[in-house]
mmCIF file of C-alpha atoms in Angstrom:
data_model
loop_
_atom_site.group_PDB
_atom_site.id
_atom_site.type_symbol
_atom_site.label_atom_id
_atom_site.label_comp_id
_atom_site.label_asym_id
_atom_site.label_seq_id
_atom_site.Cartn_x
_atom_site.Cartn_y
_atom_site.Cartn_z
ATOM 1 C CA MET B 1 -20.902 -52.034 14.590
ATOM 2 C CA THR B 2 -20.791 -48.287 15.152
ATOM 3 C CA THR B 3 -17.873 -46.160 14.192
ATOM 4 C CA GLN B 4 -16.712 -43.385 16.417
ATOM 5 C CA LYS B 5 -16.133 -40.076 14.725
ATOM 6 C CA THR B 6 -12.838 -38.447 15.312
ATOM 7 C CA PRO B 7 -13.365 -35.087 17.211
ATOM 8 C CA PRO B 8 -11.964 -31.953 15.483
ATOM 9 C CA ALA B 9 -8.551 -30.963 16.225
ATOM 10 C CA PRO B 10 -8.304 -28.132 18.713
ATOM 11 C CA ALA B 11 -7.347 -24.731 17.382
ATOM 12 C CA THR B 12 -3.643 -23.985 17.415
ATOM 13 C CA ALA B 13 -1.769 -20.822 17.065
ATOM 14 C CA SER B 14 -1.170 -21.533 13.490
ATOM 15 C CA ASP B 15 -4.953 -21.304 12.915
ATOM 16 C CA THR B 16 -4.973 -17.794 14.159
ATOM 17 C CA PRO B 17 -4.678 -15.138 11.458
ATOM 18 C CA PRO B 18 -1.329 -13.273 11.803
ATOM 19 C CA THR B 19 -1.058 -9.792 12.758
ATOM 20 C CA ARG B 20 -0.050 -7.731 9.704
ATOM 21 C CA LEU B 21 0.450 -4.358 11.426
ATOM 22 C CA GLY B 22 0.885 -3.537 14.997
ATOM 23 C CA ALA B 23 1.676 -0.576 17.244
ATOM 24 C CA ARG B 24 3.545 -0.948 20.481
ATOM 25 C CA GLY B 25 3.618 2.054 22.933
ATOM 26 C CA LEU B 26 3.139 4.356 20.002
ATOM 27 C CA THR B 27 3.504 8.111 20.697
ATOM 28 C CA LEU B 28 3.087 10.525 17.740
ATOM 29 C CA ALA B 29 3.554 14.318 17.869
ATOM 30 C CA TYR B 30 3.606 17.371 15.729
ATOM 31 C CA ASP B 31 6.283 19.722 17.127
ATOM 32 C CA GLU B 32 5.747 19.409 21.023
ATOM 33 C CA ARG B 33 2.068 18.476 20.816
ATOM 34 C CA ALA B 34 1.403 14.743 21.344
ATOM 35 C CA ILE B 35 -1.498 13.586 19.198
ATOM 36 C CA VAL B 36 -1.247 9.798 20.019
ATOM 37 C CA ASP B 37 0.183 8.678 23.327
ATOM 38 C CA GLY B 38 1.301 5.199 24.371
ATOM 39 C CA LEU B 39 -1.074 3.484 21.911
ATOM 40 C CA ASP B 40 -1.123 -0.278 21.282
ATOM 41 C CA THR B 41 -3.222 -1.968 18.545
ATOM 42 C CA ASP B 42 -3.100 -4.936 16.140
ATOM 43 C CA ILE B 43 -4.347 -5.229 12.540
ATOM 44 C CA VAL B 44 -5.184 -8.909 11.880
ATOM 45 C CA GLY B 45 -4.449 -10.290 8.368
ATOM 46 C CA GLY B 46 -7.344 -10.780 6.089
ATOM 47 C CA THR B 47 -9.814 -8.443 7.851
ATOM 48 C CA VAL B 48 -11.318 -5.110 7.318
ATOM 49 C CA THR B 49 -10.717 -2.718 10.134
ATOM 50 C CA CYS B 50 -12.290 0.652 10.651
ATOM 51 C CA VAL B 51 -10.786 3.341 12.825
ATOM 52 C CA ILE B 52 -13.416 5.602 14.292
ATOM 53 C CA GLY B 53 -13.450 8.488 16.874
ATOM 54 C CA PRO B 54 -14.315 12.191 17.314
ATOM 55 C CA ASN B 55 -12.430 14.867 15.303
ATOM 56 C CA GLY B 56 -8.954 15.480 16.527
ATOM 57 C CA CYS B 57 -8.612 12.141 18.357
ATOM 58 C CA GLY B 58 -5.685 10.977 16.217
ATOM 59 C CA LYS B 59 -7.296 8.640 13.666
ATOM 60 C CA SER B 60 -5.543 9.943 10.554
ATOM 61 C CA THR B 61 -2.316 10.457 12.460
ATOM 62 C CA LEU B 62 -2.371 6.898 13.526
ATOM 63 C CA LEU B 63 -2.959 5.818 9.881
ATOM 64 C CA ARG B 64 0.019 7.942 8.709
ATOM 65 C CA ALA B 65 2.246 6.187 11.239
ATOM 66 C CA LEU B 66 0.910 2.727 10.216
ATOM 67 C CA GLY B 67 1.671 3.653 6.689
ATOM 68 C CA ARG B 68 5.340 4.705 7.346
ATOM 69 C CA LEU B 69 4.531 8.356 6.583
ATOM 70 C CA MET B 70 5.269 9.587 10.023
ATOM 71 C CA ARG B 71 8.160 8.521 12.368
ATOM 72 C CA PRO B 72 6.981 7.885 16.026
ATOM 73 C CA ARG B 73 8.251 10.037 18.841
ATOM 74 C CA ALA B 74 8.200 6.829 20.826
ATOM 75 C CA GLY B 75 7.261 3.180 20.460
ATOM 76 C CA VAL B 76 7.324 1.120 17.225
ATOM 77 C CA VAL B 77 5.026 0.191 14.317
ATOM 78 C CA GLU B 78 5.603 -3.364 13.283
ATOM 79 C CA LEU B 79 4.916 -4.648 9.705
ATOM 80 C CA ASP B 80 4.776 -8.397 9.610
ATOM 81 C CA GLY B 81 6.632 -8.544 12.877
ATOM 82 C CA ARG B 82 9.444 -6.071 11.811
ATOM 83 C CA ASP B 83 9.907 -2.558 12.719
ATOM 84 C CA ILE B 84 8.635 -0.798 9.730
ATOM 85 C CA HIS B 85 11.340 1.903 9.804
ATOM 86 C CA GLN B 86 13.898 -0.817 9.483
ATOM 87 C CA VAL B 87 12.450 -2.256 6.290
ATOM 88 C CA PRO B 88 13.660 -0.711 3.015
ATOM 89 C CA THR B 89 11.219 1.828 1.549
ATOM 90 C CA ARG B 90 10.737 -0.135 -1.693
ATOM 91 C CA GLU B 91 10.070 -3.341 0.185
ATOM 92 C CA VAL B 92 7.328 -1.574 2.238
ATOM 93 C CA ALA B 93 5.812 -0.222 -0.934
ATOM 94 C CA GLN B 94 5.551 -3.714 -2.399
ATOM 95 C CA VAL B 95 3.547 -4.818 0.592
ATOM 96 C CA LEU B 96 1.585 -1.816 1.758
ATOM 97 C CA GLY B 97 -0.442 0.623 -0.106
ATOM 98 C CA VAL B 98 -1.570 3.993 1.331
ATOM 99 C CA LEU B 99 -4.380 6.303 0.101
ATOM 100 C CA PRO B 100 -4.090 9.599 2.011
ATOM 101 C CA GLN B 101 -6.991 11.927 2.820
ATOM 102 C CA GLN B 102 -7.777 14.342 0.044
ATOM 103 C CA PRO B 103 -5.050 13.236 -2.479
ATOM 104 C CA THR B 104 -4.149 15.629 -5.344
ATOM 105 C CA ALA B 105 -2.998 15.134 -8.860
ATOM 106 C CA PRO B 106 -1.422 17.489 -11.468
ATOM 107 C CA GLU B 107 -3.881 19.162 -13.817
ATOM 108 C CA GLY B 108 -4.755 17.239 -17.031
ATOM 109 C CA LEU B 109 -3.477 13.754 -15.540
ATOM 110 C CA THR B 110 -5.601 10.978 -17.141
ATOM 111 C CA VAL B 111 -6.965 8.082 -15.083
ATOM 112 C CA ALA B 112 -4.629 5.624 -16.688
ATOM 113 C CA ASP B 113 -1.567 8.016 -15.942
ATOM 114 C CA LEU B 114 -2.673 8.280 -12.421
ATOM 115 C CA VAL B 115 -3.013 4.500 -11.924
ATOM 116 C CA ALA B 116 0.313 3.895 -13.630
ATOM 117 C CA ARG B 117 1.973 5.773 -10.818
ATOM 118 C CA GLY B 118 1.041 2.803 -8.566
ATOM 119 C CA ARG B 119 3.648 0.762 -10.445
ATOM 120 C CA HIS B 120 6.632 2.890 -9.497
ATOM 121 C CA PRO B 121 7.695 0.602 -6.582
ATOM 122 C CA SER B 122 7.877 -2.372 -8.982
ATOM 123 C CA GLN B 123 10.229 -0.745 -11.394
ATOM 124 C CA ARG B 124 14.046 -0.603 -11.414
ATOM 125 C CA TRP B 125 16.593 1.450 -13.385
ATOM 126 C CA TYR B 126 17.295 -1.612 -15.423
ATOM 127 C CA ARG B 127 13.568 -2.502 -15.926
ATOM 128 C CA GLN B 128 11.221 0.282 -16.820
ATOM 129 C CA TRP B 129 7.581 -0.022 -18.015
ATOM 130 C CA SER B 130 6.823 -3.664 -18.907
ATOM 131 C CA GLY B 131 3.981 -5.825 -19.999
ATOM 132 C CA ASP B 132 3.435 -6.834 -16.342
ATOM 133 C CA ASP B 133 2.974 -3.105 -15.496
ATOM 134 C CA HIS B 134 0.380 -2.704 -18.309
ATOM 135 C CA GLN B 135 -1.477 -5.714 -17.212
ATOM 136 C CA ALA B 136 -1.561 -4.564 -13.554
ATOM 137 C CA VAL B 137 -2.962 -1.141 -14.549
ATOM 138 C CA SER B 138 -5.568 -2.734 -16.802
ATOM 139 C CA ALA B 139 -6.680 -5.133 -14.032
ATOM 140 C CA ALA B 140 -6.867 -2.333 -11.421
ATOM 141 C CA LEU B 141 -9.064 -0.346 -13.848
ATOM 142 C CA GLU B 142 -11.213 -3.270 -14.558
ATOM 143 C CA GLN B 143 -11.693 -4.130 -10.833
ATOM 144 C CA THR B 144 -12.934 -0.608 -10.127
ATOM 145 C CA GLY B 145 -15.088 -0.288 -13.209
ATOM 146 C CA LEU B 146 -12.978 2.458 -14.808
ATOM 147 C CA LEU B 147 -11.489 0.685 -17.817
ATOM 148 C CA GLU B 148 -13.644 2.787 -20.249
ATOM 149 C CA PHE B 149 -12.330 6.014 -18.574
ATOM 150 C CA ALA B 150 -8.633 5.221 -18.847
ATOM 151 C CA ASP B 151 -8.003 8.217 -21.192
ATOM 152 C CA THR B 152 -10.308 10.663 -19.376
ATOM 153 C CA PRO B 153 -8.726 13.499 -17.472
ATOM 154 C CA LEU B 154 -9.140 12.910 -13.716
ATOM 155 C CA GLN B 155 -11.058 16.288 -13.169
ATOM 156 C CA GLU B 156 -13.716 15.326 -15.539
ATOM 157 C CA LEU B 157 -14.858 12.400 -13.297
ATOM 158 C CA SER B 158 -17.544 12.479 -10.642
ATOM 159 C CA GLY B 159 -16.431 12.512 -7.132
ATOM 160 C CA GLY B 160 -17.215 8.702 -6.744
ATOM 161 C CA GLN B 161 -15.352 7.848 -9.901
ATOM 162 C CA ARG B 162 -12.330 10.031 -8.916
ATOM 163 C CA GLN B 163 -12.153 8.198 -5.640
ATOM 164 C CA ARG B 164 -12.302 4.807 -7.556
ATOM 165 C CA ALA B 165 -9.416 6.027 -9.706
ATOM 166 C CA TRP B 166 -7.212 6.773 -6.576
ATOM 167 C CA ILE B 167 -8.176 3.322 -5.159
ATOM 168 C CA SER B 168 -7.105 1.866 -8.565
ATOM 169 C CA MET B 169 -3.729 3.423 -8.284
ATOM 170 C CA VAL B 170 -3.268 1.732 -4.907
ATOM 171 C CA LEU B 171 -4.396 -1.521 -6.414
ATOM 172 C CA ALA B 172 -1.957 -1.305 -9.267
ATOM 173 C CA GLN B 173 0.731 -1.229 -6.701
ATOM 174 C CA GLY B 174 -0.028 -4.902 -6.137
ATOM 175 C CA THR B 175 -0.053 -4.974 -2.371
ATOM 176 C CA ASP B 176 -2.313 -7.058 -0.177
ATOM 177 C CA LEU B 177 -2.430 -4.583 2.721
ATOM 178 C CA LEU B 178 -4.356 -1.274 2.049
ATOM 179 C CA LEU B 179 -4.677 1.819 4.306
ATOM 180 C CA LEU B 180 -7.480 4.260 3.266
ATOM 181 C CA ASP B 181 -7.800 7.499 5.149
ATOM 182 C CA GLU B 182 -11.458 8.661 4.909
ATOM 183 C CA PRO B 183 -12.052 7.236 1.439
ATOM 184 C CA THR B 184 -15.683 8.531 1.454
ATOM 185 C CA THR B 185 -14.926 12.150 2.367
ATOM 186 C CA PHE B 186 -17.108 14.767 0.394
ATOM 187 C CA LEU B 187 -19.113 11.870 -1.306
ATOM 188 C CA ASP B 188 -22.825 11.769 -1.170
ATOM 189 C CA LEU B 189 -24.429 8.668 0.426
ATOM 190 C CA VAL B 190 -24.813 6.736 -2.872
ATOM 191 C CA HIS B 191 -21.225 7.256 -3.772
ATOM 192 C CA GLN B 192 -20.056 6.376 -0.228
ATOM 193 C CA VAL B 193 -21.814 3.060 -0.396
ATOM 194 C CA ASP B 194 -20.456 2.610 -3.923
ATOM 195 C CA VAL B 195 -16.898 3.062 -2.686
ATOM 196 C CA LEU B 196 -17.356 0.855 0.349
ATOM 197 C CA ASP B 197 -18.959 -1.877 -1.613
ATOM 198 C CA LEU B 198 -15.841 -1.801 -3.954
ATOM 199 C CA VAL B 199 -13.595 -2.106 -0.818
ATOM 200 C CA ARG B 200 -15.595 -5.038 0.470
ATOM 201 C CA ASP B 201 -15.338 -6.705 -2.905
ATOM 202 C CA LEU B 202 -11.546 -6.084 -2.927
ATOM 203 C CA HIS B 203 -11.363 -7.805 0.539
ATOM 204 C CA GLN B 204 -13.601 -10.731 -0.263
ATOM 205 C CA GLN B 205 -12.172 -11.505 -3.640
ATOM 206 C CA GLY B 206 -8.496 -10.877 -2.967
ATOM 207 C CA GLY B 207 -8.295 -11.583 0.838
ATOM 208 C CA ARG B 208 -6.634 -8.194 1.271
ATOM 209 C CA THR B 209 -6.168 -6.732 4.653
ATOM 210 C CA ILE B 210 -7.726 -3.245 4.686
ATOM 211 C CA VAL B 211 -7.724 -0.477 7.285
ATOM 212 C CA MET B 212 -9.993 2.637 6.807
ATOM 213 C CA VAL B 213 -10.658 5.718 8.820
ATOM 214 C CA LEU B 214 -14.404 6.471 8.688
ATOM 215 C CA HIS B 215 -16.529 9.107 10.129
ATOM 216 C CA ASP B 216 -19.996 7.393 9.635
ATOM 217 C CA LEU B 217 -20.501 4.985 12.409
ATOM 218 C CA ASN B 218 -23.260 3.025 10.689
ATOM 219 C CA LEU B 219 -21.179 2.532 7.593
ATOM 220 C CA ALA B 220 -18.298 1.414 9.749
ATOM 221 C CA ALA B 221 -20.644 -1.079 11.512
ATOM 222 C CA ARG B 222 -21.863 -2.501 8.268
ATOM 223 C CA TYR B 223 -18.358 -2.866 6.478
ATOM 224 C CA ALA B 224 -15.979 -3.654 9.314
ATOM 225 C CA ASP B 225 -14.876 -6.920 10.844
ATOM 226 C CA THR B 226 -13.085 -5.000 13.500
ATOM 227 C CA ILE B 227 -13.551 -1.471 14.856
ATOM 228 C CA ILE B 228 -10.913 0.499 16.638
ATOM 229 C CA THR B 229 -12.462 3.346 18.601
ATOM 230 C CA MET B 230 -10.093 6.199 19.650
ATOM 231 C CA ARG B 231 -10.394 9.275 21.866
ATOM 232 C CA ASP B 232 -7.650 11.733 22.947
ATOM 233 C CA GLY B 233 -4.951 9.737 21.194
ATOM 234 C CA ARG B 234 -5.726 6.422 22.739
ATOM 235 C CA VAL B 235 -7.706 3.316 21.987
ATOM 236 C CA VAL B 236 -10.966 3.277 23.994
ATOM 237 C CA ALA B 237 -12.127 0.000 22.574
ATOM 238 C CA SER B 238 -11.352 -2.550 19.920
ATOM 239 C CA GLY B 239 -13.448 -5.559 18.788
ATOM 240 C CA THR B 240 -16.346 -6.474 16.534
ATOM 241 C CA PRO B 241 -18.928 -3.808 15.723
ATOM 242 C CA ALA B 242 -21.345 -5.346 18.230
ATOM 243 C CA GLU B 243 -18.763 -5.310 20.880
ATOM 244 C CA VAL B 244 -17.675 -1.780 20.409
ATOM 245 C CA LEU B 245 -20.731 0.140 19.324
ATOM 246 C CA THR B 246 -22.771 0.049 22.497
ATOM 247 C CA PRO B 247 -24.566 2.957 24.124
ATOM 248 C CA GLU B 248 -21.983 2.945 26.989
ATOM 249 C CA LEU B 249 -18.887 3.107 24.637
ATOM 250 C CA LEU B 250 -20.574 5.709 22.399
ATOM 251 C CA ARG B 251 -21.036 7.849 25.451
ATOM 252 C CA GLU B 252 -17.461 7.340 26.474
ATOM 253 C CA ALA B 253 -15.877 7.971 23.126
ATOM 254 C CA PHE B 254 -18.253 10.495 21.474
ATOM 255 C CA ASP B 255 -20.142 12.113 24.439
ATOM 256 C CA LEU B 256 -23.158 10.794 22.462
ATOM 257 C CA ASP B 257 -26.439 9.492 23.760
ATOM 258 C CA ALA B 258 -27.795 6.880 21.297
ATOM 259 C CA VAL B 259 -30.063 3.925 20.926
ATOM 260 C CA VAL B 260 -28.448 0.846 19.350
ATOM 261 C CA THR B 261 -30.830 -1.486 17.524
ATOM 262 C CA GLU B 262 -30.364 -4.133 14.956
ATOM 263 C CA ASP B 263 -29.613 -3.194 11.299
ATOM 264 C CA PRO B 264 -32.322 -4.849 9.254
ATOM 265 C CA VAL B 265 -29.904 -5.431 6.323
ATOM 266 C CA SER B 266 -26.655 -6.617 7.976
ATOM 267 C CA GLY B 267 -28.017 -7.891 11.351
ATOM 268 C CA GLY B 268 -25.279 -5.776 13.000
ATOM 269 C CA PRO B 269 -25.677 -2.715 15.284
ATOM 270 C CA LEU B 270 -27.453 0.311 13.887
ATOM 271 C CA ILE B 271 -26.976 3.560 15.806
ATOM 272 C CA VAL B 272 -29.832 6.065 16.244
ATOM 273 C CA PRO B 273 -28.378 9.342 17.821
ATOM 274 C CA VAL B 274 -30.375 10.872 20.609
ATOM 275 C CA GLY B 275 -28.277 13.810 21.550
ATOM 276 C CA ARG B 276 -25.152 15.032 23.355
ATOM 277 C CA ALA B 277 -24.549 13.057 26.512
ATOM 278 C CA ARG B 278 -24.838 15.087 29.792
ATOM 279 C CA HIS B 279 -22.259 14.308 32.333
#
């Protein structure tokens, strides 16, 4: 007698990862100058998303709005389905961690002091520094390989170590949603890969949802699950690296002629620039 195998159940809506952050009709402006205009996008939970695009296209402005650092001129940013500007500030800080571009710290601040600042959203007037805070700071330093530098002044670290310290501060915040604005800026290639390997580990080990603004297209292709490509304040394309990083879309978004081949390490797309596209 043969037994018939039960076919797998069809995918349902509950199987689809939830949208953690979303923008609906988002318009962002400085004074009267619109930087982002009518933008829609979704950040799916448990993924690494890279936002790319030419200089001045609105990448960092979009990230500021997603992180509740900028109020929209029009439209809405949704955090777990709620208007982020209707959620109490402390509650947002317990869910969402933001590392801005080129952060600064007071002179003489040690690595441990910097990372401890990430614990402020967890504290109350009736409960100041606690054992949980100390454990969170130690765990963040250990995750980023900086435990031995806890008492070192921040300015004595290398560029890559300093960037790890800032990421440690965001980790100590204890959120599972991280926004990183150009975390590899001013780093040499070795330190860029070092920081991005750390980001990938944080995603894989903790299931964190991570959004990064990156300039290097090949690094974005290697580390992202999803790439959002912007131009002139709008989303030109959104999808997997293979879907987005095509010669046609590179020409449309960057005015770049390029050959796209297979990355021998990741198997994803590898971009070889040819020159400026002629229209």
